[in-house]
Short mmCIF file of C-alpha atoms in Angstrom, two decimals:
data_model
loop_
_atom_site.label_atom_id
_atom_site.label_comp_id
_atom_site.label_asym_id
_atom_site.label_seq_id
_atom_site.Cartn_x
_atom_site.Cartn_y
_atom_site.Cartn_z
CA MET P 40 17.88 -9.75 -26.81
CA SER P 41 15.38 -8.81 -24.69
CA LEU P 42 15.93 -7.36 -21.00
CA LEU P 43 13.17 -9.68 -20.42
CA PHE P 44 14.99 -12.83 -21.35
CA ARG P 45 18.81 -13.53 -20.57
CA ARG P 46 20.75 -16.38 -21.78
CA ALA P 47 22.46 -18.97 -19.29
CA SER P 48 25.51 -18.27 -18.03
CA LEU P 49 28.59 -19.44 -19.91
CA ALA P 50 30.44 -20.41 -16.58
CA SER P 51 29.52 -18.08 -14.37
CA LEU P 52 31.77 -19.39 -11.10
CA GLY P 53 34.91 -20.03 -13.61
CA LEU P 54 34.76 -16.73 -14.91
CA ALA P 55 34.83 -15.18 -12.11
CA PHE P 56 37.74 -16.71 -10.60
CA GLY P 57 39.44 -16.70 -13.99
CA LEU P 58 39.23 -12.79 -13.98
CA SER P 59 39.63 -12.26 -10.46
CA ALA P 60 42.72 -11.01 -10.43
CA LEU P 61 42.29 -8.54 -12.95
CA SER P 62 39.56 -7.24 -10.38
CA LEU P 63 41.98 -6.29 -7.50
CA SER P 64 43.59 -3.31 -9.38
CA PRO P 65 41.47 -1.79 -12.08
CA LEU P 66 42.17 1.97 -11.39
CA MET P 67 46.08 0.96 -11.00
CA ALA P 68 45.91 -0.40 -14.14
CA GLN P 69 44.52 2.72 -15.27
CA GLU P 70 47.22 5.15 -13.46
CA THR P 71 50.12 2.92 -15.03
CA ALA P 72 48.60 2.51 -18.58
CA PRO P 73 50.67 5.31 -21.10
CA ALA P 74 48.41 7.88 -21.98
CA PRO P 75 46.97 7.16 -25.75
CA ALA P 76 48.65 9.58 -28.28
CA PRO P 77 46.55 11.99 -29.60
CA ALA P 78 44.36 10.91 -32.94
CA ASP P 79 45.19 12.58 -35.77
CA ALA P 80 41.23 13.93 -36.45
CA ALA P 81 42.23 14.45 -40.56
CA ALA P 82 43.25 10.61 -40.31
CA PRO P 83 40.79 8.06 -41.84
CA VAL P 84 39.92 5.36 -39.47
CA PRO P 85 40.98 2.09 -40.88
CA ALA P 86 37.93 -0.42 -41.31
CA ALA P 87 38.11 -3.20 -39.19
CA ALA P 88 39.10 -6.87 -40.83
CA PRO P 89 36.60 -9.22 -40.38
CA VAL P 90 37.26 -11.91 -38.10
CA ASP P 91 36.79 -15.62 -38.73
CA PRO P 92 35.10 -17.16 -36.05
CA ASN P 93 36.88 -20.73 -36.77
CA ALA P 94 40.09 -19.05 -36.63
CA VAL P 95 42.06 -20.81 -33.72
CA VAL P 96 43.68 -18.46 -31.03
CA ALA P 97 44.98 -21.08 -28.69
CA THR P 98 44.99 -25.01 -28.25
CA VAL P 99 44.64 -26.77 -24.91
CA ASN P 100 45.71 -30.12 -24.68
CA GLY P 101 45.53 -30.63 -28.04
CA GLN P 102 41.97 -28.92 -28.75
CA PRO P 103 41.20 -25.67 -30.55
CA LEU P 104 40.08 -22.41 -28.94
CA THR P 105 38.78 -20.44 -31.55
CA GLU P 106 37.74 -16.70 -32.11
CA ALA P 107 33.90 -17.85 -31.77
CA ASP P 108 34.66 -19.20 -28.13
CA LEU P 109 36.76 -16.16 -27.23
CA THR P 110 33.32 -14.07 -28.38
CA LEU P 111 31.84 -16.18 -26.13
CA ALA P 112 33.72 -16.06 -23.43
CA GLU P 113 34.16 -12.16 -23.90
CA GLY P 114 30.39 -11.57 -23.71
CA GLU P 115 30.27 -13.01 -20.70
CA LEU P 116 32.48 -11.15 -18.63
CA SER P 117 31.06 -9.21 -16.03
CA GLN P 118 30.13 -5.59 -15.87
CA GLN P 119 32.92 -4.65 -13.32
CA PHE P 120 35.33 -5.38 -16.68
CA ALA P 121 33.60 -2.59 -18.71
CA GLN P 122 36.46 -0.28 -18.12
CA LEU P 123 39.36 -2.36 -19.34
CA SER P 124 40.79 -1.85 -22.99
CA PRO P 125 39.58 -3.74 -25.65
CA GLU P 126 42.55 -5.78 -25.68
CA GLN P 127 42.91 -6.27 -21.86
CA ARG P 128 39.51 -7.68 -22.18
CA ARG P 129 40.53 -10.09 -24.97
CA ALA P 130 43.23 -11.09 -22.80
CA ALA P 131 40.89 -11.58 -19.88
CA ALA P 132 38.36 -13.54 -21.82
CA LEU P 133 41.12 -16.13 -23.14
CA SER P 134 42.86 -16.35 -19.76
CA ALA P 135 39.41 -17.38 -18.59
CA ALA P 136 38.52 -19.63 -21.35
CA ILE P 137 41.75 -21.70 -21.02
CA GLU P 138 41.00 -21.66 -17.34
CA ILE P 139 37.56 -23.20 -17.91
CA ARG P 140 38.66 -25.78 -20.37
CA VAL P 141 41.78 -27.24 -18.16
CA MET P 142 38.95 -27.24 -14.89
CA ALA P 143 36.38 -28.66 -17.04
CA ALA P 144 38.89 -31.44 -18.17
CA LYS P 145 39.86 -32.29 -14.99
CA ALA P 146 36.55 -32.68 -13.82
CA VAL P 147 35.80 -35.19 -16.59
CA THR P 148 39.08 -36.98 -15.30
CA ASP P 149 37.72 -36.99 -12.03
CA GLY P 150 34.10 -38.11 -13.15
CA LEU P 151 31.89 -35.35 -11.94
CA ASP P 152 29.96 -35.12 -15.05
CA LYS P 153 28.59 -38.16 -14.20
CA ASP P 154 27.33 -36.74 -11.05
CA PRO P 155 23.14 -36.90 -11.32
CA ASP P 156 23.03 -33.48 -9.60
CA PHE P 157 25.48 -32.01 -12.40
CA GLN P 158 23.52 -33.88 -14.94
CA ARG P 159 20.44 -32.46 -13.92
CA ARG P 160 21.56 -28.71 -13.94
CA MET P 161 23.41 -29.40 -17.28
CA ALA P 162 19.72 -30.70 -18.72
CA PHE P 163 18.28 -27.74 -17.02
CA LEU P 164 20.92 -25.00 -18.55
CA GLN P 165 20.33 -26.69 -22.02
CA GLN P 166 17.00 -26.30 -21.56
CA ARG P 167 17.41 -22.43 -20.76
CA ALA P 168 20.22 -21.70 -23.22
CA LEU P 169 17.11 -23.32 -26.20
CA HIS P 170 14.53 -21.20 -25.09
CA GLY P 171 16.81 -18.10 -25.02
CA GLU P 172 17.35 -19.21 -28.80
CA MET P 173 13.29 -19.77 -29.09
CA VAL P 174 12.90 -16.20 -27.52
CA GLU P 175 15.62 -14.53 -30.19
CA LYS P 176 14.75 -16.20 -33.05
CA GLY P 177 11.52 -17.09 -33.17
CA VAL P 178 10.01 -14.07 -31.49
CA VAL P 179 12.29 -11.14 -31.59
CA ALA P 180 13.65 -11.77 -34.51
CA LYS P 181 10.44 -12.19 -36.42
CA VAL P 182 8.96 -8.70 -35.19
CA THR P 183 8.38 -5.92 -37.78
CA ASP P 184 8.62 -2.68 -38.09
CA ALA P 185 4.97 -2.21 -39.19
CA GLU P 186 4.00 -4.48 -36.04
CA VAL P 187 5.72 -2.11 -33.91
CA ARG P 188 4.47 1.13 -35.60
CA ALA P 189 1.38 -0.71 -35.45
CA ARG P 190 1.52 -1.07 -31.64
CA TYR P 191 2.58 2.52 -31.45
CA ASP P 192 -0.90 3.59 -33.16
CA GLN P 193 -3.03 1.13 -31.19
CA GLU P 194 -1.85 2.96 -27.59
CA ILE P 195 -1.85 6.45 -28.77
CA ALA P 196 -5.79 5.70 -30.12
CA SER P 197 -6.91 3.63 -27.18
CA THR P 198 -5.31 6.45 -24.72
CA PRO P 199 -7.93 8.88 -23.58
CA PRO P 200 -6.84 12.72 -24.31
CA VAL P 201 -5.20 14.22 -21.09
CA ASN P 202 -5.47 18.11 -20.47
CA GLU P 203 -2.98 19.96 -18.67
CA VAL P 204 -2.29 23.33 -17.44
CA HIS P 205 0.26 26.05 -16.88
CA ALA P 206 -0.30 27.86 -13.74
CA ARG P 207 1.37 30.13 -11.17
CA HIS P 208 1.03 30.11 -7.49
CA ILE P 209 1.76 32.16 -4.70
CA LEU P 210 2.67 30.20 -1.26
CA VAL P 211 2.00 31.58 2.00
CA LYS P 212 1.91 30.12 5.63
CA THR P 213 -1.10 31.74 6.80
CA LYS P 214 -4.79 31.47 5.53
CA GLU P 215 -4.82 35.50 6.21
CA GLU P 216 -1.69 36.13 4.12
CA ALA P 217 -3.40 34.28 1.18
CA GLU P 218 -6.47 36.36 1.74
CA ALA P 219 -4.45 39.56 1.70
CA ILE P 220 -2.95 38.86 -1.50
CA ILE P 221 -6.20 37.95 -3.12
CA LYS P 222 -7.49 41.37 -2.36
CA GLN P 223 -4.07 42.93 -3.94
CA LEU P 224 -4.95 41.19 -7.12
CA ASP P 225 -8.70 42.38 -6.78
CA GLY P 226 -7.58 45.52 -6.77
CA GLY P 227 -5.32 44.96 -9.85
CA GLY P 228 -1.98 43.80 -8.50
CA ASP P 229 0.46 42.16 -10.92
CA PHE P 230 0.36 38.30 -9.80
CA GLN P 231 3.84 37.90 -10.99
CA LYS P 232 5.36 40.95 -8.84
CA LEU P 233 3.47 39.63 -5.75
CA ALA P 234 4.62 36.09 -6.24
CA ASN P 235 8.26 37.28 -6.34
CA GLU P 236 7.40 39.28 -3.33
CA HIS P 237 5.47 37.04 -1.11
CA THR P 238 5.88 33.55 -2.15
CA SER P 239 7.58 31.29 0.05
CA ASP P 240 8.16 28.88 -3.04
CA PRO P 241 12.08 29.22 -3.41
CA SER P 242 11.50 28.52 -7.32
CA GLY P 243 8.99 31.01 -7.41
CA LYS P 244 10.74 33.77 -5.99
CA THR P 245 12.37 34.77 -9.44
CA SER P 246 9.80 33.13 -11.63
CA GLY P 247 6.46 34.76 -10.78
CA GLY P 248 5.62 31.34 -9.13
CA ASP P 249 5.67 30.17 -12.70
CA LEU P 250 4.82 25.97 -12.25
CA GLY P 251 4.94 25.58 -15.85
CA TRP P 252 2.85 22.92 -17.62
CA PHE P 253 1.34 19.79 -15.49
CA GLY P 254 -1.32 17.18 -15.86
CA PRO P 255 -3.62 15.50 -13.53
CA GLY P 256 -2.44 14.04 -10.40
CA GLN P 257 1.13 15.79 -10.45
CA MET P 258 0.32 17.95 -7.62
CA VAL P 259 -1.21 17.54 -4.06
CA PRO P 260 -4.78 16.88 -4.47
CA GLU P 261 -5.93 20.01 -3.26
CA PHE P 262 -3.58 22.16 -5.55
CA ASP P 263 -4.80 20.00 -8.45
CA LYS P 264 -8.54 20.31 -8.19
CA ALA P 265 -8.36 24.40 -7.90
CA ALA P 266 -5.86 24.70 -10.99
CA PHE P 267 -8.18 22.46 -13.23
CA ALA P 268 -11.35 24.03 -12.08
CA LEU P 269 -9.80 27.84 -13.06
CA GLU P 270 -10.72 29.61 -16.13
CA VAL P 271 -7.78 30.71 -18.31
CA GLY P 272 -6.64 34.30 -16.93
CA LYS P 273 -8.37 33.52 -13.75
CA TYR P 274 -6.74 33.15 -10.04
CA THR P 275 -8.50 31.54 -6.74
CA GLU P 276 -11.19 33.76 -5.29
CA GLN P 277 -10.26 31.83 -2.14
CA PRO P 278 -6.99 30.68 -0.76
CA VAL P 279 -5.95 26.71 -1.40
CA GLN P 280 -4.79 24.79 1.80
CA SER P 281 -2.31 22.16 1.01
CA GLN P 282 0.31 20.16 3.21
CA PHE P 283 2.63 22.81 2.40
CA GLY P 284 0.69 26.31 3.49
CA TRP P 285 -1.64 28.30 1.72
CA HIS P 286 -1.77 28.87 -2.12
CA VAL P 287 -3.02 31.52 -4.37
CA ILE P 288 -3.26 30.00 -8.07
CA LYS P 289 -3.50 31.54 -11.40
CA LEU P 290 -4.26 29.66 -14.24
CA GLU P 291 -2.31 30.82 -17.59
CA ASP P 292 -3.44 28.63 -20.04
CA LYS P 293 -5.12 25.19 -20.70
CA ARG P 294 -4.14 22.52 -23.44
CA THR P 295 -4.35 18.94 -24.33
CA LYS P 296 -1.00 16.94 -23.60
CA GLN P 297 0.28 15.77 -26.94
CA PRO P 298 1.23 12.02 -26.92
CA PRO P 299 4.99 11.30 -27.15
CA ALA P 300 6.19 10.79 -31.00
CA PHE P 301 7.10 7.50 -32.37
CA ASP P 302 10.45 7.77 -32.35
CA ASP P 303 11.11 8.54 -28.59
CA VAL P 304 9.00 5.20 -27.51
CA LYS P 305 9.84 3.06 -30.22
CA ASP P 306 11.70 0.65 -28.20
CA GLN P 307 8.72 0.13 -25.66
CA ALA P 308 6.41 -0.49 -28.19
CA LYS P 309 8.76 -3.13 -29.61
CA GLN P 310 9.24 -4.40 -26.32
CA ALA P 311 5.17 -4.41 -25.67
CA VAL P 312 5.14 -6.54 -29.06
CA ILE P 313 7.54 -8.84 -28.06
CA ARG P 314 6.08 -9.58 -25.16
CA ASP P 315 2.62 -10.17 -26.65
CA LYS P 316 4.27 -12.61 -29.14
CA TYR P 317 6.07 -14.21 -26.31
CA PHE P 318 3.23 -14.91 -24.14
CA ALA P 319 0.90 -16.15 -27.28
CA LEU P 320 3.59 -18.35 -28.36
CA VAL P 321 3.87 -19.93 -24.83
CA LYS P 322 -0.17 -20.33 -24.27
CA SER P 323 -0.40 -22.38 -27.59
CA LEU P 324 2.68 -24.60 -26.52
CA ARG P 325 1.39 -24.82 -23.26
CA ALA P 326 -2.03 -25.67 -24.98
CA GLY P 327 -0.40 -28.71 -26.72
CA ALA P 328 1.60 -29.82 -23.87
CA LYS P 329 0.49 -32.58 -21.21
CA VAL P 330 1.34 -31.07 -17.66
CA GLU P 331 0.48 -32.80 -14.76
CA ILE P 332 0.87 -31.18 -11.21
CA PRO P 333 0.04 -33.79 -8.41
CA ASP P 334 0.11 -31.38 -5.68
CA ALA P 335 -3.21 -29.88 -5.80
CA LYS P 336 -2.42 -26.75 -3.78
CA LEU P 337 0.87 -26.39 -6.30
CA LYS P 338 -1.56 -26.50 -9.10
CA GLN P 339 -3.80 -23.82 -8.03
CA ALA P 340 -0.97 -21.60 -7.24
CA VAL P 341 0.40 -22.03 -10.68
CA ASP P 342 -2.80 -22.05 -12.64
CA THR P 343 -3.80 -18.93 -10.82
CA MET P 344 -0.14 -17.16 -11.79
CA GLU P 345 -0.50 -18.16 -15.52
CA ALA P 346 -4.24 -16.57 -15.55
CA GLY P 347 -2.75 -13.41 -14.58
CA LYS P 348 -0.21 -13.42 -17.49
#
C-alpha cells in the first residue's frame, strides 16, 4: 500500500487499550526472556507451513475467530510493539481481538450500534476502507513495470543536463591573507600545500582544501558564482568573500552530472505513476458525479484546492 493512502483503523482504541499492559515493560520482557540458542549455520531452514485463513484460533461466545481475523488484528498493532517476538505479537493480537469482540458485543447489547453518531462514523469508515480497496486494486495493482520505466525515462528526458564541478579552496579570515596566498600561487606555489598550511576550514587542512564534486546552488552564492566561472586548472585571481570569510578557489574539473540509475529511483517513479493514475481516476469519477456545495465560500475554497491537484 502506498504511503499516500492508508486503510481505516481496525479499532484503534480497543487495540490500544487491549495491548496497554504489554507496553508497560517491553524492556523487562526482553531482559527476562531466555537467550536464543545459537543457530546451526549448516542446518536447513524449514519452510513455513501455509496458513489456512479460515482456521479457527479461538471462539468468543460461540463465534469463531479465525487466522484471517488474527492477521487483521496483528496488522493493526502499533509500532511500539515492533520489538515483540512473533509469538508475543500473535498472543497480543489474539488478546486484543478477543477484547474487541467482547466489548463490541456489549456495545450491541446496550444499543450503542443504533446511535446516530456511531452509524455515521461506521458509514464513513466503510467508505474510507472501500476507497483504500479501490486504490489498492484499481490503481496500485494495475501499475506495470513498463509504465514505471517509461516514467523514469520521461523524467530523465525532461530534466536539463546539470554541470557540476570539482574544486578546492583556501579559507582565511582577511582579504589581505587571501591576496598574499594568491601571490604565492602566482609565483608557482602548490595549492594543496598552501591549503593545508593556511585554510581555516577544518576539513581542508589534510585534504588540500578539497571540496569534491558539487552542483549549482550547493555552495553559498558568492562561492558558487566564482567556482563555476573558472576554467579547469585555474584559481581565482581575486579573493572571494562570503559569510565564512575570504576564499581562494581552484577549479580541478568539470563534468555533466549523471542522472540517477533506474534501480535507485524506481520506487519514486512508481509512486509518481500511482499518483498520476489516482488523480486521473478521481477526476473522471468527479466529472461523472453530481456534487453540490451550497456554501459559496466553501465551494470556492474546494474548487481552488481541486484546481491545484
